[in-house]
mmCIF file of C-alpha atoms and ligand atoms in Angstrom:
data_model
loop_
_atom_site.group_PDB
_atom_site.id
_atom_site.type_symbol
_atom_site.label_atom_id
_atom_site.label_comp_id
_atom_site.label_asym_id
_atom_site.label_seq_id
_atom_site.Cartn_x
_atom_site.Cartn_y
_atom_site.Cartn_z
ATOM 1 C CA MET K 28 0.000 0.000 0.000
ATOM 2 C CA GLN K 29 1.995 2.902 -1.337
ATOM 3 C CA THR K 30 -0.435 5.345 0.265
ATOM 4 C CA GLN K 31 0.911 4.619 3.734
ATOM 5 C CA THR K 32 3.662 7.016 4.781
ATOM 6 C CA ALA K 33 7.015 5.263 5.087
ATOM 7 C CA LEU K 34 8.212 6.251 8.559
ATOM 8 C CA LEU K 35 11.764 5.200 7.783
ATOM 9 C CA ASP K 36 11.892 7.865 5.090
ATOM 10 C CA LEU K 37 11.178 10.602 7.633
ATOM 11 C CA SER K 38 13.664 12.655 9.615
ATOM 12 C CA LEU K 39 12.935 13.210 13.302
ATOM 13 C CA ASP K 40 11.610 16.677 12.415
ATOM 14 C CA GLU K 41 9.275 15.229 9.813
ATOM 15 C CA LEU K 42 8.088 12.574 12.238
ATOM 16 C CA THR K 43 7.424 15.302 14.803
ATOM 17 C CA GLN K 44 5.327 17.160 12.229
ATOM 18 C CA LEU K 45 3.406 13.984 11.446
ATOM 19 C CA MET K 46 2.634 13.510 15.142
ATOM 20 C CA ARG K 47 1.470 17.103 15.359
ATOM 21 C CA ASP K 48 -0.816 16.499 12.371
ATOM 22 C CA LEU K 49 -2.256 13.531 14.266
ATOM 23 C CA GLY K 50 -2.913 15.808 17.223
ATOM 24 C CA GLN K 51 -0.150 14.229 19.296
ATOM 25 C CA PRO K 52 2.427 15.919 21.536
ATOM 26 C CA ALA K 53 5.950 16.216 20.128
ATOM 27 C CA TYR K 54 7.431 13.742 22.604
ATOM 28 C CA ARG K 55 5.507 10.956 20.890
ATOM 29 C CA ALA K 56 7.807 11.397 17.913
ATOM 30 C CA ARG K 57 10.854 10.765 20.138
ATOM 31 C CA GLN K 58 9.186 7.691 21.558
ATOM 32 C CA VAL K 59 8.472 6.232 18.146
ATOM 33 C CA TRP K 60 11.958 7.175 16.952
ATOM 34 C CA GLU K 61 13.477 5.267 19.869
ATOM 35 C CA TRP K 62 11.339 2.265 19.222
ATOM 36 C CA ILE K 63 12.481 2.190 15.606
ATOM 37 C CA TYR K 64 16.181 2.974 15.863
ATOM 38 C CA ARG K 65 17.172 1.950 19.392
ATOM 39 C CA ARG K 66 14.827 -0.950 20.048
ATOM 40 C CA TYR K 67 14.345 -2.144 16.473
ATOM 41 C CA ALA K 68 10.580 -2.430 16.700
ATOM 42 C CA GLY K 69 9.188 -4.012 13.546
ATOM 43 C CA ASP K 70 5.558 -3.072 14.142
ATOM 44 C CA PHE K 71 3.492 -0.657 16.175
ATOM 45 C CA GLU K 72 2.061 -3.276 18.539
ATOM 46 C CA GLN K 73 5.486 -3.536 20.144
ATOM 47 C CA MET K 74 5.402 0.147 21.050
ATOM 48 C CA THR K 75 3.728 -0.571 24.364
ATOM 49 C CA ASP K 76 4.112 2.895 25.878
ATOM 50 C CA LEU K 77 2.029 4.464 23.100
ATOM 51 C CA PRO K 78 -1.744 4.694 23.566
ATOM 52 C CA GLN K 79 -3.610 1.870 21.799
ATOM 53 C CA ALA K 80 -5.513 4.335 19.618
ATOM 54 C CA LEU K 81 -2.310 5.957 18.396
ATOM 55 C CA ARG K 82 -0.794 2.570 17.597
ATOM 56 C CA ARG K 83 -3.848 1.763 15.514
ATOM 57 C CA THR K 84 -3.755 5.099 13.706
ATOM 58 C CA LEU K 85 -0.066 4.690 12.940
ATOM 59 C CA ALA K 86 -0.628 1.181 11.633
ATOM 60 C CA GLU K 87 -3.373 2.512 9.375
ATOM 61 C CA LYS K 88 -1.703 5.594 7.975
ATOM 62 C CA THR K 89 1.969 4.671 8.096
ATOM 63 C CA THR K 90 4.232 1.696 7.696
ATOM 64 C CA LEU K 91 7.581 0.416 8.949
ATOM 65 C CA ARG K 92 7.666 -2.382 6.402
ATOM 66 C CA LEU K 93 9.524 -1.243 3.319
ATOM 67 C CA LEU K 94 11.061 -4.671 2.748
ATOM 68 C CA THR K 95 9.532 -8.111 2.578
ATOM 69 C CA PRO K 96 11.983 -11.006 2.707
ATOM 70 C CA VAL K 97 11.182 -13.341 -0.192
ATOM 71 C CA ALA K 98 14.143 -15.724 -0.142
ATOM 72 C CA GLU K 99 16.777 -16.607 2.409
ATOM 73 C CA MET K 100 19.920 -18.626 1.972
ATOM 74 C CA VAL K 101 22.398 -19.784 4.594
ATOM 75 C CA SER K 102 25.919 -20.929 3.647
ATOM 76 C CA ALA K 103 27.092 -24.461 4.413
ATOM 77 C CA GLY K 104 29.318 -23.077 7.183
ATOM 78 C CA ARG K 105 26.239 -21.294 8.557
ATOM 79 C CA ASP K 106 28.204 -18.079 8.829
ATOM 80 C CA THR K 107 26.737 -16.209 5.872
ATOM 81 C CA LEU K 108 23.094 -15.371 5.393
ATOM 82 C CA LYS K 109 21.734 -13.770 2.293
ATOM 83 C CA VAL K 110 18.260 -12.333 1.992
ATOM 84 C CA LEU K 111 16.402 -11.237 -1.115
ATOM 85 C CA PHE K 112 13.868 -8.510 -0.309
ATOM 86 C CA ARG K 113 10.894 -7.240 -2.268
ATOM 87 C CA LEU K 114 10.292 -3.503 -2.080
ATOM 88 C CA ARG K 115 6.820 -1.973 -1.978
ATOM 89 C CA ASP K 116 6.762 -1.472 -5.749
ATOM 90 C CA GLY K 117 7.871 -5.040 -6.498
ATOM 91 C CA GLN K 118 11.547 -4.317 -7.155
ATOM 92 C CA THR K 119 13.992 -6.674 -5.465
ATOM 93 C CA ILE K 120 17.305 -6.124 -3.693
ATOM 94 C CA GLU K 121 19.759 -8.244 -1.740
ATOM 95 C CA ALA K 122 21.627 -7.925 1.532
ATOM 96 C CA VAL K 123 24.151 -10.313 3.067
ATOM 97 C CA LEU K 124 25.043 -10.852 6.724
ATOM 98 C CA MET K 125 28.478 -12.305 7.472
ATOM 99 C CA LEU K 126 29.239 -13.657 10.937
ATOM 100 C CA TYR K 127 32.891 -13.438 11.896
ATOM 101 C CA ASP K 128 34.419 -14.081 15.309
ATOM 102 C CA ARG K 129 33.747 -10.670 16.685
ATOM 103 C CA ARG K 130 32.189 -8.828 13.763
ATOM 104 C CA ARG K 131 28.755 -9.155 12.268
ATOM 105 C CA THR K 132 29.209 -7.444 8.947
ATOM 106 C CA LEU K 133 26.244 -6.493 6.854
ATOM 107 C CA CYS K 134 26.537 -5.873 3.123
ATOM 108 C CA ILE K 135 23.688 -3.669 1.880
ATOM 109 C CA SER K 136 22.355 -2.348 -1.423
ATOM 110 C CA SER K 137 21.990 1.289 -2.434
ATOM 111 C CA GLN K 138 20.030 0.859 -5.682
ATOM 112 C CA ALA K 139 17.700 -1.691 -7.272
ATOM 113 C CA GLY K 140 20.002 -2.685 -10.117
ATOM 114 C CA CYS K 141 22.892 -0.520 -11.261
ATOM 115 C CA ALA K 142 23.676 1.759 -14.191
ATOM 116 C CA MET K 143 27.467 1.400 -14.147
ATOM 117 C CA GLY K 144 27.659 -1.607 -16.479
ATOM 118 C CA CYS K 145 30.796 -3.328 -15.135
ATOM 119 C CA THR K 146 31.257 -6.271 -17.465
ATOM 120 C CA PHE K 147 32.025 -8.870 -14.766
ATOM 121 C CA CYS K 148 29.156 -7.922 -12.412
ATOM 122 C CA ALA K 149 25.795 -9.696 -12.197
ATOM 123 C CA THR K 150 23.905 -6.621 -10.996
ATOM 124 C CA ALA K 151 25.004 -4.667 -14.053
ATOM 125 C CA GLN K 152 23.367 -7.129 -16.421
ATOM 126 C CA GLY K 153 19.843 -5.963 -15.584
ATOM 127 C CA GLY K 154 20.618 -2.243 -15.646
ATOM 128 C CA LEU K 155 19.267 0.251 -13.130
ATOM 129 C CA ALA K 156 15.663 -0.033 -11.974
ATOM 130 C CA ARG K 157 15.731 2.827 -9.474
ATOM 131 C CA ASN K 158 17.438 4.441 -6.517
ATOM 132 C CA LEU K 159 16.598 3.177 -3.053
ATOM 133 C CA SER K 160 15.155 5.736 -0.677
ATOM 134 C CA ALA K 161 17.072 6.509 2.509
ATOM 135 C CA GLY K 162 14.422 4.540 4.381
ATOM 136 C CA GLU K 163 14.917 1.483 2.178
ATOM 137 C CA ILE K 164 18.657 1.590 2.840
ATOM 138 C CA VAL K 165 18.178 1.944 6.592
ATOM 139 C CA ALA K 166 15.478 -0.757 6.547
ATOM 140 C CA GLN K 167 18.038 -3.360 5.480
ATOM 141 C CA VAL K 168 20.107 -2.636 8.576
ATOM 142 C CA LEU K 169 17.102 -2.645 10.904
ATOM 143 C CA TYR K 170 15.932 -5.963 9.466
ATOM 144 C CA PHE K 171 19.217 -7.635 10.411
ATOM 145 C CA ALA K 172 19.477 -5.791 13.735
ATOM 146 C CA ARG K 173 16.102 -7.314 14.586
ATOM 147 C CA TYR K 174 17.224 -10.672 13.294
ATOM 148 C CA LEU K 175 20.429 -10.662 15.366
ATOM 149 C CA ALA K 176 18.622 -9.473 18.489
ATOM 150 C CA ASP K 177 16.325 -12.506 18.340
ATOM 151 C CA PRO K 178 18.266 -15.535 19.586
ATOM 152 C CA ALA K 179 15.803 -17.902 17.947
ATOM 153 C CA SER K 180 16.463 -16.585 14.456
ATOM 154 C CA LEU K 181 20.233 -17.049 14.208
ATOM 155 C CA PRO K 182 21.806 -19.656 12.024
ATOM 156 C CA GLN K 183 23.673 -21.893 14.469
ATOM 157 C CA THR K 184 27.381 -21.214 14.189
ATOM 158 C CA GLY K 185 30.498 -21.964 16.164
ATOM 159 C CA VAL K 186 31.097 -18.287 16.778
ATOM 160 C CA GLU K 187 30.005 -16.550 19.933
ATOM 161 C CA ARG K 188 26.412 -15.484 19.519
ATOM 162 C CA PRO K 189 26.429 -12.205 17.666
ATOM 163 C CA SER K 190 23.690 -9.935 18.816
ATOM 164 C CA THR K 191 24.014 -6.779 16.784
ATOM 165 C CA VAL K 192 25.280 -5.383 13.502
ATOM 166 C CA THR K 193 28.882 -4.219 14.125
ATOM 167 C CA ASN K 194 29.956 -3.298 10.575
ATOM 168 C CA ILE K 195 28.237 -2.215 7.395
ATOM 169 C CA VAL K 196 29.622 -2.271 3.871
ATOM 170 C CA LEU K 197 27.849 -0.573 0.973
ATOM 171 C CA MET K 198 28.955 -3.308 -1.383
ATOM 172 C CA GLY K 199 25.647 -4.799 -2.352
ATOM 173 C CA MET K 200 23.675 -3.886 -5.430
ATOM 174 C CA GLY K 201 24.074 -0.449 -6.928
ATOM 175 C CA GLU K 202 26.546 2.423 -7.037
ATOM 176 C CA PRO K 203 26.184 4.370 -3.768
ATOM 177 C CA MET K 204 27.639 7.541 -5.249
ATOM 178 C CA HIS K 205 25.055 7.436 -8.037
ATOM 179 C CA ASN K 206 22.402 7.746 -5.294
ATOM 180 C CA TYR K 207 24.421 10.150 -3.227
ATOM 181 C CA GLN K 208 21.731 12.110 -1.410
ATOM 182 C CA ASN K 209 19.712 9.148 -0.160
ATOM 183 C CA VAL K 210 22.823 7.178 0.761
ATOM 184 C CA TRP K 211 24.151 10.005 2.908
ATOM 185 C CA THR K 212 20.796 10.629 4.549
ATOM 186 C CA ALA K 213 20.828 6.930 5.452
ATOM 187 C CA LEU K 214 24.449 7.062 6.660
ATOM 188 C CA ARG K 215 23.681 10.001 8.939
ATOM 189 C CA ARG K 216 20.669 8.168 10.348
ATOM 190 C CA LEU K 217 22.748 5.026 10.922
ATOM 191 C CA THR K 218 25.567 6.900 12.664
ATOM 192 C CA ALA K 219 23.564 9.480 14.652
ATOM 193 C CA ALA K 220 23.683 8.890 18.405
ATOM 194 C CA GLU K 221 19.908 9.338 18.558
ATOM 195 C CA GLY K 222 19.547 7.161 15.465
ATOM 196 C CA PHE K 223 20.996 3.667 14.979
ATOM 197 C CA GLY K 224 24.222 4.883 16.589
ATOM 198 C CA LEU K 225 26.852 2.840 14.733
ATOM 199 C CA GLY K 226 30.370 4.343 14.583
ATOM 200 C CA ALA K 227 31.124 5.870 11.201
ATOM 201 C CA ARG K 228 34.435 3.994 11.143
ATOM 202 C CA ALA K 229 32.515 0.731 11.165
ATOM 203 C CA ILE K 230 30.967 1.615 7.799
ATOM 204 C CA THR K 231 32.614 1.358 4.376
ATOM 205 C CA LEU K 232 31.276 2.816 1.154
ATOM 206 C CA SER K 233 32.465 1.151 -2.050
ATOM 207 C CA THR K 234 32.406 3.155 -5.280
ATOM 208 C CA VAL K 235 33.156 2.447 -8.910
ATOM 209 C CA GLY K 236 35.159 5.692 -8.798
ATOM 210 C CA LEU K 237 32.905 8.674 -9.506
ATOM 211 C CA ALA K 238 35.746 11.151 -8.886
ATOM 212 C CA PRO K 239 33.706 14.312 -8.120
ATOM 213 C CA MET K 240 31.686 12.375 -5.562
ATOM 214 C CA ILE K 241 34.873 11.222 -3.824
ATOM 215 C CA ASP K 242 35.674 14.914 -3.326
ATOM 216 C CA ARG K 243 32.177 15.485 -2.035
ATOM 217 C CA MET K 244 32.526 12.609 0.428
ATOM 218 C CA ALA K 245 35.783 14.115 1.725
ATOM 219 C CA ASP K 246 33.782 17.184 2.742
ATOM 220 C CA GLU K 247 31.058 15.288 4.598
ATOM 221 C CA GLY K 248 33.035 15.282 7.827
ATOM 222 C CA LEU K 249 31.911 11.750 8.692
ATOM 223 C CA GLN K 250 34.588 9.069 9.150
ATOM 224 C CA ILE K 251 32.992 6.562 6.775
ATOM 225 C CA GLY K 252 35.615 4.313 5.125
ATOM 226 C CA LEU K 253 36.140 4.588 1.374
ATOM 227 C CA ALA K 254 36.775 1.681 -0.989
ATOM 228 C CA VAL K 255 37.377 2.249 -4.699
ATOM 229 C CA SER K 256 36.845 -0.474 -7.305
ATOM 230 C CA LEU K 257 39.943 -0.205 -9.447
ATOM 231 C CA HIS K 258 40.304 -3.667 -11.047
ATOM 232 C CA ALA K 259 42.961 -2.448 -13.530
ATOM 233 C CA PRO K 260 45.880 0.002 -13.420
ATOM 234 C CA ASN K 261 45.470 1.559 -16.892
ATOM 235 C CA ASP K 262 42.672 3.064 -18.962
ATOM 236 C CA ASP K 263 42.709 0.561 -21.835
ATOM 237 C CA LEU K 264 42.046 -2.400 -19.617
ATOM 238 C CA ARG K 265 39.912 -0.638 -17.011
ATOM 239 C CA ALA K 266 37.529 0.802 -19.610
ATOM 240 C CA ARG K 267 36.833 -2.751 -20.791
ATOM 241 C CA LEU K 268 35.936 -3.906 -17.285
ATOM 242 C CA VAL K 269 34.505 -0.696 -15.833
ATOM 243 C CA PRO K 270 32.890 1.353 -18.637
ATOM 244 C CA VAL K 271 32.510 4.449 -16.455
ATOM 245 C CA ASN K 272 36.305 4.708 -16.687
ATOM 246 C CA LYS K 273 35.696 6.595 -19.954
ATOM 247 C CA ALA K 274 34.204 9.423 -17.926
ATOM 248 C CA TYR K 275 36.606 9.149 -14.979
ATOM 249 C CA PRO K 276 39.929 7.667 -16.100
ATOM 250 C CA VAL K 277 42.355 5.972 -13.711
ATOM 251 C CA ASP K 278 44.507 9.049 -13.106
ATOM 252 C CA GLU K 279 41.492 11.194 -12.277
ATOM 253 C CA VAL K 280 40.219 8.628 -9.814
ATOM 254 C CA LEU K 281 43.647 8.318 -8.192
ATOM 255 C CA ALA K 282 43.968 12.104 -7.977
ATOM 256 C CA ALA K 283 40.602 12.272 -6.211
ATOM 257 C CA VAL K 284 41.782 9.538 -3.833
ATOM 258 C CA ALA K 285 44.972 11.522 -3.114
ATOM 259 C CA ARG K 286 42.914 14.614 -2.290
ATOM 260 C CA TYR K 287 40.641 12.481 -0.126
ATOM 261 C CA THR K 288 43.478 11.002 1.921
ATOM 262 C CA ALA K 289 45.161 14.412 2.259
ATOM 263 C CA LYS K 290 41.971 15.869 3.660
ATOM 264 C CA THR K 291 40.786 12.980 5.837
ATOM 265 C CA HIS K 292 44.065 11.174 6.680
ATOM 266 C CA ARG K 293 42.134 7.988 6.128
ATOM 267 C CA ARG K 294 43.542 5.012 4.282
ATOM 268 C CA VAL K 295 41.596 4.109 1.165
ATOM 269 C CA THR K 296 41.002 0.527 0.043
ATOM 270 C CA PHE K 297 41.359 -0.383 -3.622
ATOM 271 C CA GLU K 298 39.301 -3.360 -4.694
ATOM 272 C CA TYR K 299 40.750 -5.476 -7.436
ATOM 273 C CA ALA K 300 38.840 -8.556 -8.638
ATOM 274 C CA LEU K 301 41.419 -10.935 -10.075
ATOM 275 C CA MET K 302 40.369 -12.367 -13.446
ATOM 276 C CA ARG K 303 42.350 -15.125 -15.089
ATOM 277 C CA GLY K 304 44.459 -13.891 -17.976
ATOM 278 C CA ILE K 305 42.744 -10.506 -17.916
ATOM 279 C CA ASN K 306 44.165 -8.380 -15.106
ATOM 280 C CA ASP K 307 46.342 -10.769 -13.089
ATOM 281 C CA SER K 308 49.754 -10.721 -14.800
ATOM 282 C CA ALA K 309 53.027 -9.810 -13.091
ATOM 283 C CA GLU K 310 53.338 -6.801 -15.444
ATOM 284 C CA LEU K 311 49.974 -5.442 -14.367
ATOM 285 C CA ALA K 312 50.867 -5.973 -10.706
ATOM 286 C CA GLU K 313 54.021 -3.901 -11.303
ATOM 287 C CA GLU K 314 52.051 -1.230 -13.137
ATOM 288 C CA LEU K 315 49.497 -1.084 -10.331
ATOM 289 C CA ALA K 316 52.250 -0.788 -7.734
ATOM 290 C CA GLN K 317 53.826 2.128 -9.613
ATOM 291 C CA LYS K 318 50.476 3.885 -9.836
ATOM 292 C CA ILE K 319 49.443 3.670 -6.212
ATOM 293 C CA GLN K 320 52.570 3.343 -4.097
ATOM 294 C CA HIS K 321 52.543 7.040 -3.199
ATOM 295 C CA LEU K 322 49.011 6.761 -1.824
ATOM 296 C CA LEU K 323 47.797 5.987 1.701
ATOM 297 C CA CYS K 324 46.055 2.787 0.651
ATOM 298 C CA HIS K 325 45.391 -0.904 1.015
ATOM 299 C CA VAL K 326 44.640 -3.317 -1.829
ATOM 300 C CA ASN K 327 41.877 -5.852 -1.369
ATOM 301 C CA LEU K 328 42.252 -8.595 -3.977
ATOM 302 C CA ILE K 329 38.925 -10.286 -4.573
ATOM 303 C CA PRO K 330 38.780 -13.717 -6.193
ATOM 304 C CA LEU K 331 36.316 -13.182 -9.051
ATOM 305 C CA ASN K 332 32.873 -14.658 -8.585
ATOM 306 C CA PRO K 333 32.189 -16.097 -12.026
ATOM 307 C CA ILE K 334 28.746 -15.116 -13.295
ATOM 308 C CA PRO K 335 26.611 -16.603 -16.083
ATOM 309 C CA ASN K 336 27.070 -15.284 -19.643
ATOM 310 C CA SER K 337 30.444 -13.802 -18.799
ATOM 311 C CA PRO K 338 33.814 -14.875 -20.171
ATOM 312 C CA TYR K 339 35.688 -13.993 -16.978
ATOM 313 C CA GLN K 340 37.104 -16.646 -14.680
ATOM 314 C CA PRO K 341 38.885 -16.342 -11.315
ATOM 315 C CA SER K 342 42.680 -16.278 -11.277
ATOM 316 C CA SER K 343 44.626 -19.345 -10.197
ATOM 317 C CA GLU K 344 45.981 -19.469 -6.663
ATOM 318 C CA ALA K 345 49.536 -19.172 -7.944
ATOM 319 C CA ASP K 346 48.777 -16.053 -9.978
ATOM 320 C CA THR K 347 46.887 -14.561 -7.038
ATOM 321 C CA GLU K 348 49.858 -15.193 -4.738
ATOM 322 C CA ARG K 349 52.260 -13.694 -7.259
ATOM 323 C CA PHE K 350 50.095 -10.579 -7.587
ATOM 324 C CA VAL K 351 49.948 -10.057 -3.802
ATOM 325 C CA GLU K 352 53.687 -10.607 -3.434
ATOM 326 C CA ILE K 353 54.563 -8.038 -6.097
ATOM 327 C CA LEU K 354 52.393 -5.404 -4.417
ATOM 328 C CA ARG K 355 53.941 -6.206 -1.040
ATOM 329 C CA SER K 356 57.453 -6.051 -2.453
ATOM 330 C CA HIS K 357 56.695 -2.412 -3.243
ATOM 331 C CA GLY K 358 55.642 -1.797 0.340
ATOM 332 C CA ILE K 359 51.944 -1.833 -0.498
ATOM 333 C CA SER K 360 49.597 -3.404 2.006
ATOM 334 C CA ALA K 361 47.558 -6.085 0.207
ATOM 335 C CA THR K 362 45.310 -8.973 1.207
ATOM 336 C CA VAL K 363 43.155 -11.522 -0.564
ATOM 337 C CA ARG K 364 39.550 -11.299 0.548
ATOM 338 C CA LEU K 365 38.038 -14.411 2.055
ATOM 339 C CA ARG K 366 35.521 -16.024 -0.216
ATOM 340 C CA ARG K 367 32.277 -15.891 1.636
ATOM 341 C CA GLY K 368 28.985 -17.348 0.678
ATOM 342 C CA ILE K 369 29.952 -18.254 -2.867
ATOM 343 C CA GLU K 370 27.714 -21.324 -2.849
ATOM 344 C CA ILE K 371 24.686 -19.284 -1.814
ATOM 345 C CA ASN K 372 25.211 -16.777 -4.593
ATOM 346 C CA ALA K 373 26.143 -14.200 -1.965
ATOM 347 C CA GLY K 374 28.164 -12.195 -4.440
ATOM 348 C CA CYS K 375 26.932 -9.345 -6.451
ATOM 349 C CA GLY K 376 23.286 -9.588 -7.465
ATOM 350 C CA GLN K 377 23.437 -13.294 -8.118
ATOM 351 C CA LEU K 378 20.542 -14.499 -6.010
ATOM 352 C CA ARG K 379 18.205 -11.939 -7.534
ATOM 353 C CA ARG K 380 19.250 -13.042 -10.993
ATOM 354 C CA ALA K 381 18.979 -16.728 -10.218
ATOM 355 C CA LEU K 382 15.433 -16.304 -8.925
ATOM 356 C CA ALA K 383 14.375 -14.041 -11.762
ATOM 357 C CA ALA K 384 15.511 -16.602 -14.347
HETATM 358 N N1 SAH W 422 29.121 0.010 -7.132
HETATM 359 C C1 SAH W 422 30.057 -0.222 -6.044
HETATM 360 C C2 SAH W 422 29.687 -1.472 -5.231
HETATM 361 C C3 SAH W 422 29.758 -2.697 -6.081
HETATM 362 S S1 SAH W 422 29.849 -4.296 -5.323
HETATM 363 C C4 SAH W 422 31.440 -0.369 -6.617
HETATM 364 O O1 SAH W 422 31.586 -0.428 -7.821
HETATM 365 O O2 SAH W 422 32.390 -0.411 -5.840
HETATM 366 C C5 SAH W 422 31.344 -4.342 -4.439
HETATM 367 C C6 SAH W 422 32.560 -4.892 -5.175
HETATM 368 O O3 SAH W 422 32.333 -6.139 -5.816
HETATM 369 C C7 SAH W 422 33.045 -3.939 -6.270
HETATM 370 O O4 SAH W 422 34.435 -3.788 -6.151
HETATM 371 C C8 SAH W 422 32.696 -4.691 -7.520
HETATM 372 O O5 SAH W 422 33.493 -4.286 -8.616
HETATM 373 C C9 SAH W 422 32.924 -6.108 -7.098
HETATM 374 N N2 SAH W 422 32.337 -7.118 -7.962
HETATM 375 C C10 SAH W 422 31.271 -6.999 -8.768
HETATM 376 N N3 SAH W 422 31.045 -8.162 -9.419
HETATM 377 C C11 SAH W 422 31.980 -9.028 -9.010
HETATM 378 C C12 SAH W 422 32.282 -10.394 -9.314
HETATM 379 N N4 SAH W 422 31.550 -11.091 -10.190
HETATM 380 N N5 SAH W 422 33.333 -10.963 -8.693
HETATM 381 C C13 SAH W 422 34.066 -10.270 -7.790
HETATM 382 N N6 SAH W 422 33.841 -9.001 -7.460
HETATM 383 C C14 SAH W 422 32.807 -8.373 -8.059
#
């Protein structure tokens, strides 16, 4: 029912106005806000300190449910959980929860689909459907916060029972900097002390490299981590993998990163998906090292998740090792990302595609 106001899309001021319109005192807005962001209430019945009549009115005129889970998959190790959600207009998005020893990292989406067209990415194949609202971005986090807070709902794992979301990565579907406004409204809500209250440093935004937006992020004054999807050290190769490189070539992206680190003193992560025979040679590792060794950075080498109808395959272990070693020999910090949830299609828009097929 699109006619119901989405409370998660409202700021505290807007919620206060809504309460006023309902003839309620302003403090009711604070109460509801707390129920949503501090106590993770999923419906109005839980809000026991609100008058019954108000709960009914809210349930009639407004909604907290922007997402409906339509498919859930748990990895064999029971440490990765992926959920496909349907939005109110029928679009679908994915989010993935990863349980580590001490971290419970949530990977969320910023758009339904994506317009960037990276040739190795499953999300790109369907194009962009639309931007997510700030509320739809926040709703993904609240869904898993609720899930983790409920001991009965956890996949049984060997790790100590995680009870809350400790880290968020904007590495799901979509290009967060192509939906800048809504993403930053959501990030402020997630980090605000009177909102979800997660430390900004526990959040990482991953971008395809929209250079002007990297500059804009540097001015936000919030310590959100930045990851940049590089995947190749030169324009010829990168434009084949990441078409938006034609608009923002490698040197422009790296210059924006240099300005970003100068301003924020924060180390930037470069993501580099290793593809067999495409971007994994010793020469390219050398070229990459030359390009980035002056930067305050870390390189995260990602074993490629092969996707249907794509010629790209993951690099061999030996080539991956060689690539890491070359970067390290130049004093560059580099690691190979753990493969998580591959068998449940946890990577990159794959569950949505598999179910749509
Ligand atoms: N639009 C953002 C977030 C994309 S998803 C960005 O471009 O950074 C997060 C990371 O996964 C990106 O680095 C993306 O390039 C990478 N990725 C996409 N498809 C992949 C695949 N099939 N295998 C491995 N990594 C992939």
